[in-house]
Every structure is written in structure tokens, then in C-alpha cells.
Amino acid sequence: MTQSKRAFRLETVLQLAREKTEQASREVGRLQHHREAADQQLATLANYRNNYRAQLQATGGAGVDVARLRNHAAFIDRLGLAEQQQRGTVQALERRLADTRAAWLERQRYEQSLDVLKARHHAAQRMEQQRREQRENDEHAMKLHRAAHANDSSKAATAASSTTSFEADH
């Protein structure tokens, strides 16, 4: 029985696709981590600003000098600017994350399509192997049939010649 297993021609391409999908997956995870950290930093900035604003309101009527009041207000404004910048950072990370997820999904679809091609290749090979085995079995059965038929024919010929020689002797 001969076995001709041809390699899947796109195996290297499939391996590269898997590696790129894994890279994209890691990048999605990395960006999610950065976005979560940026969200946390944004929440921290908002909390600081709210606390300082509450302190300003609490001490505002208690006779605080004007310079200190201005410094406090300026610091709250700087926290507000930092909060805006951080919000922009979070939004930029969300856009990058969305783009990276889209690229990851595309790479995953490409890898899956190559997996389908590989599965079809292996199915075709199995069918070819089954046909080859069936053909070999058929040929073997035919040889057995011919041998049995030839054996029957030679027995019949021998019997006929024995009968003829028996009749000739009697």
C-alpha cells in the first residue's frame, strides 16, 4: 500500500498568520492594560480636583488670604487641565484599542480561513487514500477471483481430459 501524503503548501503562511494573530492578541491585552491604567489615573485626577475644590469651598469663608486662595484655585485649574489631557489620552487609547481589536479580528479570520483550507486539504488526502485503498482491495479481490476461476478452469480441463482418457481406455 503506497502512501502519498503531500504537505499542506500554505503551512508556513498558516504559521505566520498564527504568530501575527498571537502578536495582535498580546497588543490588544497591552493596550487594554494601558487604557485601564489611564482610566485609573483620570479617576485619580478627578478625585484630587474634587477634594481640592471641596477644601477651597470649606476654607473660602474662613478668612483665607487672597494669595493662598488664588494659588489654590490655580492648582484646581491645573488639575482640571491635567484631567482634560488625561481624558484625551484615554480617548486616544480607546481608538487605538478599537483599531487593534479590528486588526486582531481580521488576522483571526485570515488564520481561520487558512485552517479551513488545511482541513480541506487533509480531507482530500483522506479521500484519495481511501480511493487508493479501495482500488488496491478491488485489484486484490480480482486477482483472487481470477486465480479461483483459473483453478476451476484447470480442474475442469483436467476432469475433461481424465474423462476423455477414461472413455478412451474403456
PDB file of C-alpha atoms in Angstrom:
ATOM      1  CA  MET A   1       0.000   0.000   0.000  1.00  0.00           C
ATOM      2  CA  THR A   2       1.571   3.286  -1.056  1.00  0.00           C
ATOM      3  CA  GLN A   3       1.019   6.391   0.942  1.00  0.00           C
ATOM      4  CA  SER A   4       1.470   9.743  -0.724  1.00  0.00           C
ATOM      5  CA  LYS A   5       0.976  12.451   1.864  1.00  0.00           C
ATOM      6  CA  ARG A   6       1.560  15.808   0.328  1.00  0.00           C
ATOM      7  CA  ALA A   7       2.312  18.603   2.749  1.00  0.00           C
ATOM      8  CA  PHE A   8      -0.096  21.489   3.037  1.00  0.00           C
ATOM      9  CA  ARG A   9       1.573  24.066   0.804  1.00  0.00           C
ATOM     10  CA  LEU A  10       0.409  27.014   2.889  1.00  0.00           C
ATOM     11  CA  GLU A  11       1.673  25.620   6.216  1.00  0.00           C
ATOM     12  CA  THR A  12       4.319  28.346   6.518  1.00  0.00           C
ATOM     13  CA  VAL A  13       1.753  31.017   5.730  1.00  0.00           C
ATOM     14  CA  LEU A  14      -0.576  29.500   8.332  1.00  0.00           C
ATOM     15  CA  GLN A  15       2.183  29.516  10.955  1.00  0.00           C
ATOM     16  CA  LEU A  16       2.965  33.165  10.185  1.00  0.00           C
ATOM     17  CA  ALA A  17      -0.740  34.007  10.399  1.00  0.00           C
ATOM     18  CA  ARG A  18      -0.925  32.308  13.810  1.00  0.00           C
ATOM     19  CA  GLU A  19       2.098  34.256  15.028  1.00  0.00           C
ATOM     20  CA  LYS A  20       0.615  37.542  13.821  1.00  0.00           C
ATOM     21  CA  THR A  21      -2.712  36.712  15.458  1.00  0.00           C
ATOM     22  CA  GLU A  22      -0.919  35.983  18.729  1.00  0.00           C
ATOM     23  CA  GLN A  23       1.046  39.244  18.422  1.00  0.00           C
ATOM     24  CA  ALA A  24      -2.162  41.169  17.801  1.00  0.00           C
ATOM     25  CA  SER A  25      -3.773  39.453  20.778  1.00  0.00           C
ATOM     26  CA  ARG A  26      -0.867  40.460  23.014  1.00  0.00           C
ATOM     27  CA  GLU A  27      -1.085  44.019  21.671  1.00  0.00           C
ATOM     28  CA  VAL A  28      -4.814  44.144  22.480  1.00  0.00           C
ATOM     29  CA  GLY A  29      -4.024  42.991  26.018  1.00  0.00           C
ATOM     30  CA  ARG A  30      -1.229  45.535  26.382  1.00  0.00           C
ATOM     31  CA  LEU A  31      -3.449  48.384  25.168  1.00  0.00           C
ATOM     32  CA  GLN A  32      -6.296  47.286  27.437  1.00  0.00           C
ATOM     33  CA  HIS A  33      -3.886  47.399  30.363  1.00  0.00           C
ATOM     34  CA  HIS A  34      -2.684  50.893  29.370  1.00  0.00           C
ATOM     35  CA  ARG A  35      -6.245  52.119  28.909  1.00  0.00           C
ATOM     36  CA  GLU A  36      -7.267  50.763  32.311  1.00  0.00           C
ATOM     37  CA  ALA A  37      -4.247  52.474  33.890  1.00  0.00           C
ATOM     38  CA  ALA A  38      -5.133  55.710  32.079  1.00  0.00           C
ATOM     39  CA  ASP A  39      -8.746  55.405  33.283  1.00  0.00           C
ATOM     40  CA  GLN A  40      -7.485  54.934  36.816  1.00  0.00           C
ATOM     41  CA  GLN A  41      -5.227  57.964  36.507  1.00  0.00           C
ATOM     42  CA  LEU A  42      -8.147  60.005  35.163  1.00  0.00           C
ATOM     43  CA  ALA A  43     -10.294  58.937  38.106  1.00  0.00           C
ATOM     44  CA  THR A  44      -7.479  59.861  40.499  1.00  0.00           C
ATOM     45  CA  LEU A  45      -7.107  63.324  38.919  1.00  0.00           C
ATOM     46  CA  ALA A  46     -10.868  63.908  39.082  1.00  0.00           C
ATOM     47  CA  ASN A  47     -10.885  62.809  42.723  1.00  0.00           C
ATOM     48  CA  TYR A  48      -7.983  65.169  43.597  1.00  0.00           C
ATOM     49  CA  ARG A  49      -9.687  68.066  41.862  1.00  0.00           C
ATOM     50  CA  ASN A  50     -12.985  67.400  43.636  1.00  0.00           C
ATOM     51  CA  ASN A  51     -11.204  67.138  47.009  1.00  0.00           C
ATOM     52  CA  TYR A  52      -9.284  70.394  46.485  1.00  0.00           C
ATOM     53  CA  ARG A  53     -12.452  72.124  45.310  1.00  0.00           C
ATOM     54  CA  ALA A  54     -14.269  70.912  48.438  1.00  0.00           C
ATOM     55  CA  GLN A  55     -11.366  72.163  50.604  1.00  0.00           C
ATOM     56  CA  LEU A  56     -11.478  75.538  48.854  1.00  0.00           C
ATOM     57  CA  GLN A  57     -15.192  75.851  49.455  1.00  0.00           C
ATOM     58  CA  ALA A  58     -14.792  74.767  53.072  1.00  0.00           C
ATOM     59  CA  THR A  59     -11.999  77.262  53.785  1.00  0.00           C
ATOM     60  CA  GLY A  60     -13.263  80.016  51.490  1.00  0.00           C
ATOM     61  CA  GLY A  61     -15.353  81.703  54.151  1.00  0.00           C
ATOM     62  CA  ALA A  62     -12.842  81.201  56.960  1.00  0.00           C
ATOM     63  CA  GLY A  63     -10.734  84.258  56.285  1.00  0.00           C
ATOM     64  CA  VAL A  64      -8.041  82.766  53.995  1.00  0.00           C
ATOM     65  CA  ASP A  65      -5.735  85.343  52.420  1.00  0.00           C
ATOM     66  CA  VAL A  66      -6.234  86.166  48.754  1.00  0.00           C
ATOM     67  CA  ALA A  67      -2.824  84.863  47.564  1.00  0.00           C
ATOM     68  CA  ARG A  68      -3.450  81.475  49.100  1.00  0.00           C
ATOM     69  CA  LEU A  69      -6.963  81.416  47.651  1.00  0.00           C
ATOM     70  CA  ARG A  70      -5.594  82.233  44.173  1.00  0.00           C
ATOM     71  CA  ASN A  71      -2.898  79.536  44.434  1.00  0.00           C
ATOM     72  CA  HIS A  72      -5.493  77.018  45.482  1.00  0.00           C
ATOM     73  CA  ALA A  73      -7.794  77.997  42.577  1.00  0.00           C
ATOM     74  CA  ALA A  74      -4.861  77.915  40.124  1.00  0.00           C
ATOM     75  CA  PHE A  75      -3.924  74.433  41.343  1.00  0.00           C
ATOM     76  CA  ILE A  76      -7.513  73.269  40.835  1.00  0.00           C
ATOM     77  CA  ASP A  77      -7.416  74.734  37.310  1.00  0.00           C
ATOM     78  CA  ARG A  78      -4.151  72.853  36.590  1.00  0.00           C
ATOM     79  CA  LEU A  79      -5.753  69.655  37.853  1.00  0.00           C
ATOM     80  CA  GLY A  80      -8.687  70.381  35.503  1.00  0.00           C
ATOM     81  CA  LEU A  81      -6.264  70.773  32.558  1.00  0.00           C
ATOM     82  CA  ALA A  82      -4.447  67.574  33.536  1.00  0.00           C
ATOM     83  CA  GLU A  83      -7.832  65.835  33.729  1.00  0.00           C
ATOM     84  CA  GLN A  84      -8.713  67.077  30.221  1.00  0.00           C
ATOM     85  CA  GLN A  85      -5.362  65.911  28.865  1.00  0.00           C
ATOM     86  CA  GLN A  86      -5.820  62.539  30.525  1.00  0.00           C
ATOM     87  CA  ARG A  87      -9.312  62.274  29.053  1.00  0.00           C
ATOM     88  CA  GLY A  88      -7.736  62.868  25.627  1.00  0.00           C
ATOM     89  CA  THR A  89      -5.156  60.173  26.372  1.00  0.00           C
ATOM     90  CA  VAL A  90      -7.915  57.741  27.359  1.00  0.00           C
ATOM     91  CA  GLN A  91      -9.845  58.518  24.165  1.00  0.00           C
ATOM     92  CA  ALA A  92      -6.720  58.061  22.021  1.00  0.00           C
ATOM     93  CA  LEU A  93      -6.040  54.723  23.736  1.00  0.00           C
ATOM     94  CA  GLU A  94      -9.643  53.658  23.147  1.00  0.00           C
ATOM     95  CA  ARG A  95      -9.307  54.474  19.432  1.00  0.00           C
ATOM     96  CA  ARG A  96      -6.006  52.565  19.201  1.00  0.00           C
ATOM     97  CA  LEU A  97      -7.557  49.685  21.107  1.00  0.00           C
ATOM     98  CA  ALA A  98     -10.540  49.600  18.747  1.00  0.00           C
ATOM     99  CA  ASP A  99      -8.224  49.651  15.714  1.00  0.00           C
ATOM    100  CA  THR A 100      -6.019  46.948  17.219  1.00  0.00           C
ATOM    101  CA  ARG A 101      -9.056  44.796  18.017  1.00  0.00           C
ATOM    102  CA  ALA A 102     -10.259  45.192  14.437  1.00  0.00           C
ATOM    103  CA  ALA A 103      -6.816  44.173  13.131  1.00  0.00           C
ATOM    104  CA  TRP A 104      -6.773  41.221  15.547  1.00  0.00           C
ATOM    105  CA  LEU A 105     -10.211  40.092  14.347  1.00  0.00           C
ATOM    106  CA  GLU A 106      -9.067  40.381  10.725  1.00  0.00           C
ATOM    107  CA  ARG A 107      -5.954  38.341  11.441  1.00  0.00           C
ATOM    108  CA  GLN A 108      -8.073  35.789  13.265  1.00  0.00           C
ATOM    109  CA  ARG A 109     -10.436  35.487  10.278  1.00  0.00           C
ATOM    110  CA  TYR A 110      -7.463  35.078   7.922  1.00  0.00           C
ATOM    111  CA  GLU A 111      -5.968  32.377  10.142  1.00  0.00           C
ATOM    112  CA  GLN A 112      -9.334  30.602  10.307  1.00  0.00           C
ATOM    113  CA  SER A 113      -9.670  30.679   6.524  1.00  0.00           C
ATOM    114  CA  LEU A 114      -6.220  29.080   6.234  1.00  0.00           C
ATOM    115  CA  ASP A 115      -7.285  26.471   8.801  1.00  0.00           C
ATOM    116  CA  VAL A 116     -10.320  25.699   6.626  1.00  0.00           C
ATOM    117  CA  LEU A 117      -8.050  25.279   3.595  1.00  0.00           C
ATOM    118  CA  LYS A 118      -5.801  22.971   5.602  1.00  0.00           C
ATOM    119  CA  ALA A 119      -8.789  20.905   6.757  1.00  0.00           C
ATOM    120  CA  ARG A 120      -9.998  20.628   3.158  1.00  0.00           C
ATOM    121  CA  HIS A 121      -6.502  19.580   2.073  1.00  0.00           C
ATOM    122  CA  HIS A 122      -6.425  16.829   4.707  1.00  0.00           C
ATOM    123  CA  ALA A 123      -9.960  15.708   3.800  1.00  0.00           C
ATOM    124  CA  ALA A 124      -8.968  15.475   0.129  1.00  0.00           C
ATOM    125  CA  GLN A 125      -5.921  13.432   1.104  1.00  0.00           C
ATOM    126  CA  ARG A 126      -8.049  11.087   3.212  1.00  0.00           C
ATOM    127  CA  MET A 127     -10.452  10.626   0.299  1.00  0.00           C
ATOM    128  CA  GLU A 128      -7.540   9.962  -2.048  1.00  0.00           C
ATOM    129  CA  GLN A 129      -6.104   7.423   0.415  1.00  0.00           C
ATOM    130  CA  GLN A 130      -9.494   5.709   0.748  1.00  0.00           C
ATOM    131  CA  ARG A 131      -9.873   5.523  -3.043  1.00  0.00           C
ATOM    132  CA  ARG A 132      -6.346   4.117  -3.355  1.00  0.00           C
ATOM    133  CA  GLU A 133      -7.046   1.502  -0.672  1.00  0.00           C
ATOM    134  CA  GLN A 134     -10.366   0.604  -2.325  1.00  0.00           C
ATOM    135  CA  ARG A 135      -8.648   0.261  -5.708  1.00  0.00           C
ATOM    136  CA  GLU A 136      -5.964  -1.954  -4.169  1.00  0.00           C
ATOM    137  CA  ASN A 137      -8.621  -4.064  -2.438  1.00  0.00           C
ATOM    138  CA  ASP A 138     -10.558  -4.365  -5.699  1.00  0.00           C
ATOM    139  CA  GLU A 139      -7.400  -5.408  -7.562  1.00  0.00           C
ATOM    140  CA  HIS A 140      -6.592  -7.974  -4.893  1.00  0.00           C
ATOM    141  CA  ALA A 141     -10.145  -9.370  -4.996  1.00  0.00           C
ATOM    142  CA  MET A 142      -9.949  -9.529  -8.799  1.00  0.00           C
ATOM    143  CA  LYS A 143      -6.656 -11.440  -8.623  1.00  0.00           C
ATOM    144  CA  LEU A 144      -8.208 -13.887  -6.161  1.00  0.00           C
ATOM    145  CA  HIS A 145     -11.241 -14.246  -8.420  1.00  0.00           C
ATOM    146  CA  ARG A 146      -9.057 -14.816 -11.491  1.00  0.00           C
ATOM    147  CA  ALA A 147      -6.931 -17.328  -9.619  1.00  0.00           C
ATOM    148  CA  ALA A 148     -10.029 -19.163  -8.409  1.00  0.00           C
ATOM    149  CA  HIS A 149     -11.539 -19.046 -11.891  1.00  0.00           C
ATOM    150  CA  ALA A 150      -8.275 -20.253 -13.450  1.00  0.00           C
ATOM    151  CA  ASN A 151      -8.101 -23.016 -10.858  1.00  0.00           C
ATOM    152  CA  ASP A 152     -11.708 -24.034 -11.640  1.00  0.00           C
ATOM    153  CA  SER A 153     -10.917 -23.970 -15.372  1.00  0.00           C
ATOM    154  CA  SER A 154      -7.817 -26.118 -14.955  1.00  0.00           C
ATOM    155  CA  LYS A 155      -9.774 -28.566 -12.755  1.00  0.00           C
ATOM    156  CA  ALA A 156     -12.490 -28.710 -15.376  1.00  0.00           C
ATOM    157  CA  ALA A 157      -9.898 -29.225 -18.112  1.00  0.00           C
ATOM    158  CA  THR A 158      -8.197 -31.922 -16.070  1.00  0.00           C
ATOM    159  CA  ALA A 159     -11.528 -33.584 -15.354  1.00  0.00           C
ATOM    160  CA  ALA A 160     -12.480 -33.384 -19.029  1.00  0.00           C
ATOM    161  CA  SER A 161      -9.179 -34.863 -20.110  1.00  0.00           C
ATOM    162  CA  SER A 162      -9.498 -37.564 -17.428  1.00  0.00           C
ATOM    163  CA  THR A 163     -12.970 -38.375 -18.651  1.00  0.00           C
ATOM    164  CA  THR A 164     -11.760 -38.455 -22.226  1.00  0.00           C
ATOM    165  CA  SER A 165      -8.821 -40.672 -21.390  1.00  0.00           C
ATOM    166  CA  PHE A 166     -11.079 -42.913 -19.232  1.00  0.00           C
ATOM    167  CA  GLU A 167     -13.518 -43.288 -22.110  1.00  0.00           C
ATOM    168  CA  ALA A 168     -10.697 -43.992 -24.493  1.00  0.00           C
ATOM    169  CA  ASP A 169      -9.348 -46.671 -22.175  1.00  0.00           C
ATOM    170  CA  HIS A 170     -12.736 -48.382 -21.907  1.00  0.00           C
TER     171      HIS A 170
END
